[in-house]
Structures are given as structure tokens and as C-alpha cells.
Short mmCIF file of C-alpha atoms in Angstrom, two decimals:
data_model
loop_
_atom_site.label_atom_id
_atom_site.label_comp_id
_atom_site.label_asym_id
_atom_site.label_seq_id
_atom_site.Cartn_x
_atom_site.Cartn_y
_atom_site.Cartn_z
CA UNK A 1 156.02 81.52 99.07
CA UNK A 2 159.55 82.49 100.33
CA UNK A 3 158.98 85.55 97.65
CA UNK A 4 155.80 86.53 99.15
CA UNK A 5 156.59 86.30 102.92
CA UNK A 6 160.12 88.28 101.98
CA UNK A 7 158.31 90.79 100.36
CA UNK A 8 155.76 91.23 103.57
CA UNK A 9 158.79 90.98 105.54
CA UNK A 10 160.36 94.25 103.87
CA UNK A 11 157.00 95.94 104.14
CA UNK A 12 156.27 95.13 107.47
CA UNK A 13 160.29 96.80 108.40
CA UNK A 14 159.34 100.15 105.66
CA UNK A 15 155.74 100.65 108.09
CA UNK A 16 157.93 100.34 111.36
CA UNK A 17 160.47 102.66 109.87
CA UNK A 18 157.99 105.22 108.95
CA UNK A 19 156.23 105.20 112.29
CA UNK A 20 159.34 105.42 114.08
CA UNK A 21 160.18 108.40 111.63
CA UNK A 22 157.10 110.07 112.37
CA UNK A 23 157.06 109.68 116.01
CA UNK A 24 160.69 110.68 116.29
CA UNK A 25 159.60 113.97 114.16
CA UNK A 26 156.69 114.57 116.09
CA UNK A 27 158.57 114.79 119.28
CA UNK A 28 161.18 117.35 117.96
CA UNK A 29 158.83 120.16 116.96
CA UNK A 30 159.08 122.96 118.71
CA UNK A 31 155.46 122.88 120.47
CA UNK A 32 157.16 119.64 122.62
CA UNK A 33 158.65 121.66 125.01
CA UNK A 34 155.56 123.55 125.95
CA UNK A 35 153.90 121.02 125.91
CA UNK A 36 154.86 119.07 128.55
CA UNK A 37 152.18 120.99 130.76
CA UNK A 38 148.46 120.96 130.26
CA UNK A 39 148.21 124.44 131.69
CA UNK A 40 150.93 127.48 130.69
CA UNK A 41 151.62 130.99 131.21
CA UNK A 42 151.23 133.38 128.41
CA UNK A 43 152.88 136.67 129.10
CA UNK A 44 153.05 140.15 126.73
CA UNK A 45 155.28 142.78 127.91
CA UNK A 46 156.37 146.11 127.06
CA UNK A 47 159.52 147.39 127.72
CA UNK A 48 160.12 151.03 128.82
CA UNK A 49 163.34 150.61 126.67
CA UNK A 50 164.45 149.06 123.74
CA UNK A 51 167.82 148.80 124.52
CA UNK A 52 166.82 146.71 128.05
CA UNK A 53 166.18 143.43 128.45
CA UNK A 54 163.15 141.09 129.08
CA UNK A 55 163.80 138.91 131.64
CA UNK A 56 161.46 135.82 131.42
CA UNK A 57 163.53 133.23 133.56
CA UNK A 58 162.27 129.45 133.12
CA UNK A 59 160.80 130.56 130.23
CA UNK A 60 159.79 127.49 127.58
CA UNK A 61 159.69 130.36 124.74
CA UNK A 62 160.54 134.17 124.09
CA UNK A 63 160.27 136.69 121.78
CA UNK A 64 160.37 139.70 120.71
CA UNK A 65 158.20 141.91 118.33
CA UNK A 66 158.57 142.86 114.99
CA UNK A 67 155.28 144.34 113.21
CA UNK A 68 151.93 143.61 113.92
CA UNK A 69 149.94 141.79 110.63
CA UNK A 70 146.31 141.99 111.36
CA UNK A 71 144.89 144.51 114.23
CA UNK A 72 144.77 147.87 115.30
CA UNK A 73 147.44 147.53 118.18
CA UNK A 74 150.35 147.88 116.09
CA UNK A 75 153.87 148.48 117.89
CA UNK A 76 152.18 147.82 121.55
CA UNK A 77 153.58 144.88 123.25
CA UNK A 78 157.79 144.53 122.98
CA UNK A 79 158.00 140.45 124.44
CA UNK A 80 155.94 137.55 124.26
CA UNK A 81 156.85 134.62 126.57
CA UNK A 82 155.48 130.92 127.71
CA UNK A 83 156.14 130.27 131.03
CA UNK A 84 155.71 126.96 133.22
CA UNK A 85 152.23 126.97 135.03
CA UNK A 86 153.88 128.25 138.48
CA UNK A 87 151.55 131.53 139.56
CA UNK A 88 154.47 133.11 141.56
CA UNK A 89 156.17 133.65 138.20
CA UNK A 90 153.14 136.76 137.62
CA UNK A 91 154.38 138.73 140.68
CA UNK A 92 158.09 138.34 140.08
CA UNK A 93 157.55 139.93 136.19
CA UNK A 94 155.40 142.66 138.05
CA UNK A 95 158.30 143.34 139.53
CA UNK A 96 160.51 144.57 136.71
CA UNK A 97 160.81 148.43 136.33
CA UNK A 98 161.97 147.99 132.50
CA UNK A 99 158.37 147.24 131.98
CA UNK A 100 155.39 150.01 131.14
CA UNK A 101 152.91 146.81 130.56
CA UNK A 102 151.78 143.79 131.02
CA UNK A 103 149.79 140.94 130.36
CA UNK A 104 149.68 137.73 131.96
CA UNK A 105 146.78 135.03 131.55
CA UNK A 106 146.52 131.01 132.36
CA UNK A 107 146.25 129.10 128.91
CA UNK A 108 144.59 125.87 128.71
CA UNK A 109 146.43 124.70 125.64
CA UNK A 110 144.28 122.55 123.39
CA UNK A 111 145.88 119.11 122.73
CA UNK A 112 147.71 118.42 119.48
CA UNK A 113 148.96 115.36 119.06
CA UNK A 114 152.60 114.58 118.75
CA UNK A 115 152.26 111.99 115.67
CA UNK A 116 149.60 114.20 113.49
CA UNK A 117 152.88 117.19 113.83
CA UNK A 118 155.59 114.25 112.87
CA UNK A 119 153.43 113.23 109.66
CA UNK A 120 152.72 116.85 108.70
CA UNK A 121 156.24 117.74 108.71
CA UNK A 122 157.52 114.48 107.24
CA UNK A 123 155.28 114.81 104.48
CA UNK A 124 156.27 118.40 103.53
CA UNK A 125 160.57 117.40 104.26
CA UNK A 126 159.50 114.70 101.22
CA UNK A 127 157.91 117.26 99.31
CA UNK A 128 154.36 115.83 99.40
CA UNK A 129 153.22 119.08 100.31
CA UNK A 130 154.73 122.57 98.85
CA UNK A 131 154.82 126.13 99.12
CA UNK A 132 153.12 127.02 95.90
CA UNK A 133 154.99 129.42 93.81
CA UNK A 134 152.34 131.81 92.09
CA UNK A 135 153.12 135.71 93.13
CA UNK A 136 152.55 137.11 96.38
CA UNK A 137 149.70 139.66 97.28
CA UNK A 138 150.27 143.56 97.57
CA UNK A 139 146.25 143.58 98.66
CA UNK A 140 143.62 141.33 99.63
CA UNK A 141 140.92 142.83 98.37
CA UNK A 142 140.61 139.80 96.24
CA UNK A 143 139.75 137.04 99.53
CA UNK A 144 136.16 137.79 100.34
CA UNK A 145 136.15 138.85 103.98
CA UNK A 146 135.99 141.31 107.12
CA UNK A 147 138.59 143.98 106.34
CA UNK A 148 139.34 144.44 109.73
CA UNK A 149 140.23 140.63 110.10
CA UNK A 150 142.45 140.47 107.06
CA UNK A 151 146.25 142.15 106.85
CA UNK A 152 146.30 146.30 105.48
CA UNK A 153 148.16 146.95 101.99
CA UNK A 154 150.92 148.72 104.58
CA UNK A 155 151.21 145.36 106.87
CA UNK A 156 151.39 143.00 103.43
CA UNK A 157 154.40 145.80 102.45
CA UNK A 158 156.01 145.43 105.61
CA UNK A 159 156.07 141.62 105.47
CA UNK A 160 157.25 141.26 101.96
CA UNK A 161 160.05 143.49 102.60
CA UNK A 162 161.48 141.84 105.77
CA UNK A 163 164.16 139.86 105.59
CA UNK A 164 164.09 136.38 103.27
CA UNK A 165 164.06 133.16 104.64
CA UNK A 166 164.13 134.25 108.58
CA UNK A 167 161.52 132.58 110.17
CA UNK A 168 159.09 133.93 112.03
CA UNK A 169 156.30 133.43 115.06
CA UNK A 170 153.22 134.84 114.83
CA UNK A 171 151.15 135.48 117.63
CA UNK A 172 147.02 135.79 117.26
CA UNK A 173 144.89 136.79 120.01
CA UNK A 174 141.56 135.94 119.49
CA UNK A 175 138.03 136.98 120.52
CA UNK A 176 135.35 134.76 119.04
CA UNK A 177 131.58 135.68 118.28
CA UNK A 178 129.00 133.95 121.61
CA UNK A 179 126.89 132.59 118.36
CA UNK A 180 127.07 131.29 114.58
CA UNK A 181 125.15 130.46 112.15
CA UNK A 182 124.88 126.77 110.37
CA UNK A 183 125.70 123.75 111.58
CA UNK A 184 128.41 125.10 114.39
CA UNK A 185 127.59 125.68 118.06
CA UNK A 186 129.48 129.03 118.38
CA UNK A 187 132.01 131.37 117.23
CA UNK A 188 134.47 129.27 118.35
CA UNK A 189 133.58 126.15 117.04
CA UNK A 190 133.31 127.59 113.54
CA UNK A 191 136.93 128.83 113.80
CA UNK A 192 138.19 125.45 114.83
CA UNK A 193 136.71 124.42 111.87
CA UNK A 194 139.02 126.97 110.55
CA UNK A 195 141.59 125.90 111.54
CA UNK A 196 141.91 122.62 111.26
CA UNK A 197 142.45 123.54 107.49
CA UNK A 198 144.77 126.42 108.52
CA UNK A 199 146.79 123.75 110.54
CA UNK A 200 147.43 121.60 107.81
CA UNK A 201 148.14 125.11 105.17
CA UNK A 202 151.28 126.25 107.68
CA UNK A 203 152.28 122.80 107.82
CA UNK A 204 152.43 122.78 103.91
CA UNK A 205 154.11 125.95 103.41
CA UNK A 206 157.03 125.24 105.83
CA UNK A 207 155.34 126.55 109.01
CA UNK A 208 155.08 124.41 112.05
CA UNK A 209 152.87 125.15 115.05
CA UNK A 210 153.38 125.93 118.12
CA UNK A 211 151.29 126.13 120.59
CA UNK A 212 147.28 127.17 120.89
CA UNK A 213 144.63 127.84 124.21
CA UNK A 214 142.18 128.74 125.73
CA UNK A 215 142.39 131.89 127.94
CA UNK A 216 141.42 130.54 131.87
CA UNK A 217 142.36 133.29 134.11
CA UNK A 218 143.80 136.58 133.40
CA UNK A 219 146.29 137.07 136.51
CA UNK A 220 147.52 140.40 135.54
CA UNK A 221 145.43 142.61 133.43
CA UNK A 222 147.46 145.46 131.27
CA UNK A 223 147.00 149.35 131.68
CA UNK A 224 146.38 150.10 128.29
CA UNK A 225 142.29 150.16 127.61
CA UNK A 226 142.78 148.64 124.67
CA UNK A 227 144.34 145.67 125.49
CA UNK A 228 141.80 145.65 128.62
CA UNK A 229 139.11 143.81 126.07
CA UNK A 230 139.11 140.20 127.08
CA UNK A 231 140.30 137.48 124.65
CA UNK A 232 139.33 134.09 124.64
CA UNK A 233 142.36 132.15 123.00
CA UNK A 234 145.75 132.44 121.99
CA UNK A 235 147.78 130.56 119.28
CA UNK A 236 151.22 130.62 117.72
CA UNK A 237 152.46 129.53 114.54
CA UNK A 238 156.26 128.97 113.02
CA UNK A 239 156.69 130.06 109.15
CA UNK A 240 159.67 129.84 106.96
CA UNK A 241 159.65 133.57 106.28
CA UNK A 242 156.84 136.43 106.43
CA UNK A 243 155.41 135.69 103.11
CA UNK A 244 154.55 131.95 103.69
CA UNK A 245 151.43 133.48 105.58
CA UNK A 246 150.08 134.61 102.25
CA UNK A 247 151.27 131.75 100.50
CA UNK A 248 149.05 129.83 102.20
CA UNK A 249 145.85 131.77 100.21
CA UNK A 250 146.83 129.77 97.25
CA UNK A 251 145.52 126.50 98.38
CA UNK A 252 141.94 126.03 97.45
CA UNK A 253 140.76 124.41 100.85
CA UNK A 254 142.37 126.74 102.64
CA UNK A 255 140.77 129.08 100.75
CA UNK A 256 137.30 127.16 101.29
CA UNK A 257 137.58 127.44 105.13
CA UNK A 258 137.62 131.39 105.09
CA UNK A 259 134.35 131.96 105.74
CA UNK A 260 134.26 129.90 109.04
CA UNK A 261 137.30 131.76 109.99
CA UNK A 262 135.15 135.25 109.76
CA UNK A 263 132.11 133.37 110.68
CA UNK A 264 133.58 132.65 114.20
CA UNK A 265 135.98 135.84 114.78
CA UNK A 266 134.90 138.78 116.02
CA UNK A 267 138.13 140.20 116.48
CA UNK A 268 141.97 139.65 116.03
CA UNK A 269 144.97 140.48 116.45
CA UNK A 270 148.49 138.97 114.77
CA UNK A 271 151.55 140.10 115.70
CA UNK A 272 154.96 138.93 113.75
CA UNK A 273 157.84 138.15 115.94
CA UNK A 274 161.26 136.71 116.40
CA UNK A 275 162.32 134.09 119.03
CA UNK A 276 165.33 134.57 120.86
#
């Protein structure tokens, strides 16, 4: 008996230990600071300049482009920030003549809880989840798809030859379809089916997300026609390095959830960048 309730004992004190662990983990990740508010800023910016400087003050998260992935608005916006949900922030980056553009909408950001980020991480720090190792793409025309949803041979090129092992954020803008077919409401409930298989790839390849929303209010609209469309969400993910993106392709239900990712979208954009 003494066995027994020893043995319980030691289990009981590994569960505690693990759920502290988790919770502990799950309030580190990087989306924790963000999301302290239900509501955000998300700003794009372009600066007249490369050599000036973006000046995003309060800012919960910043930075800066380096190639666009997916999309035909390559080498557009400069600066990505998340600001606090305080509107007088929008007139004061009006303000700044380094900029040529910008773009500043109210986010809803869709809850993620805290615990479901410490297990996926925990679980991939333990190796429980890995990066699998087969070789990397030069093309896709192997993943059954919309071409203009998926990465060009050029973008794939420019990712693979960045530098190893620096992480990256990338930045999708989204624009769903208003219907869809099967069992899914709409275009954007077939890419939340998505990506709740895409959230749990990044996590397995390294990656760890940041934050995601839905686009409220846009409180200053950009110049450029282009970027005039509206979107309906944004979303930001972490990954170890460029190529962990395409590493994710290699995991069968990821792989399976494709075609509710081009059943919902009708149009993306992903942009790579760098915090700072």
C-alpha cells in the first residue's frame, strides 16, 4: 500500500510539474506581449529611405522587410509594426515625412490560448515533434494548388539562399472567398480549418506564432491602388529559418489541409521579415 500511494504520490508531483512547465512556456512566447489587448494596431509602412528610421514608439513588435514569399506586391511595404489599441497613435505615424505609405487597420486578434502555445513548444523542445529532414523544394509544382497562392521558383530561391538559422516573421494578409463549398460556412471558415493544422506544422518545425485577426476598421488607407483592395485578416508566424516554411509540406496532415487553405483564400500575400 505504502508502494502504491508513493508511486501516485510521484505521479501526482510529475502532472503538477508538467502543467507548471507548460503554463510557464505558454506565457513566454512571443504572442504574450501582444496579447495583453483584445484589440491592436497593425501598421505597414514604407519608408522614403532606407537608410531612415521607422519610428513606431510603444510599439509591442517591429520589423522590417526582407522579400515577399507569396504575392504580387513584392518589395512594397519597408516596416510592419503592432501597436497598443490607442487611435491617436494613426495620426502621429501620419505624421512622419520618412514615410511614402501607409497602412493602418484595427485587428481583432482571434484568441489563442496561452497553455495550447506552452504544450506545442514543450513538445517540440523534447523532440516529440521534428523538422523532418527530406530535401527542400526548388518548385511546387508538385502540391496541388492555386499558383498564385503558392511561393514562385524565384521566391523559393530567395528563401533558400538567405541566411541559415536566422529566424524569421512572416506576415500574410489575407482576403477570403464570401462562400465555400462542403461542409464550411465560408471562405473563412474553411481556412481556419486550415489552419488549425498549419498551427500545429510551424509549431513542429521550430516556428512559434505570433499573433492572428480579424481586420475591424481600416483607419488609414495606403496610396498605392494595390494595396487599396481590402483584406479581411492578418496573421504572423515565427520560423527557425526561411526554409522551415517548406519544411512544413512534408507532413502528411499538413499536407491534407491544403485544399481548405485554397478552398477559403481568394488572395494572399506573405511577406518575410526580420524583427528588430
Amino acid at each position: 500500500m505504502n508502494v502504491a500511494i508513493i508511486g501516485l504520490a510521484i505521479l501526482g508531483a510529475f502532472i503538477v510539474l508538467a502543467i507548471v512547465a507548460v503554463g510557464v512556456t505558454g506565457r513566454r512566447q512571443p504572442s504574450q506581449r501582444i496579447y495583453r489587448h483584445a484589440t491592436v494596431l497593425f501598421v505597414a509602412a514604407r519608408r522614403r529611405d532606407a537608410d531612415t528610421r521607422f519610428d513606431a514608439d510603444g510599439a509591442l513588435w517591429t520589423s522590417r522587410t526582407l522579400f515577399t514569399l507569396i504575392g504580387a506586391e513584392d518589395g512594397y511595404w519597408t516596416d510592419f509594426a503592432i501597436l497598443p489599441p490607442d487611435l491617436s497613435a494613426a495620426s502621429r505615424l501620419s505624421t512622419q515625412v520618412n514615410l511614402s505609405d501607409l497602412f493602418v487597420a484595427e485587428v481583432e486578434l482571434t484568441p489563442v490560448p496561452a497553455f495550447a502555445l506552452g504544450v506545442l513548444r514543450l513538445r517540440h523542445r523534447l523532440g516529440l515533434t521534428r523538422r523532418p529532414t527530406g530535401p527542400l523544394p526548388t518548385v511546387v509544382d508538385h502540391i496541388d494548388g492555386q499558383p498564385e497562392l503558392l511561393p514562385t521558383a524565384e521566391s523559393i530561391a530567395r528563401a533558400q539562399a538567405y541566411v541559415p538559422r536566422t529566424p524569421v516573421t512572416m506576415v500574410n494578409f489575407l482576403e477570403y472567398h464570401a462562400s465555400a463549398r462542403g461542409d464550411v460556412k465560408d471562405g473563412r471558415d474553411a481556412y481556419l480549418r486550415y489552419g488549425r493544422e498549419a498551427f500545429k506544422a510551424v509549431h513542429a518545425v521550430g516556428g512559434q506564432f505570433l499573433f492572428a485577426g480579424r481586420i475591424t476598421a481600416v483607419l488609414v488607407q495606403p496610396q498605392h491602388p494595390d494595396w487599396q483592395r481590402e483584406w479581411d485578416d492578418v496573421a504572423a508566424m515565427i520560423y527557425p529559418d526561411p526554409t522551415a516554411i517548406f519544411a512544413m509540406e512534408q507532413f502528411p496532415f499538413y499536407r491534407r489541409a491544403l485544399g481548405d487553405r485554397d478552398e477559403g483564400l481568394k488572395r494572399t500575400c506573405v511577406i518575410a521579415t526580420r524583427a528588430y
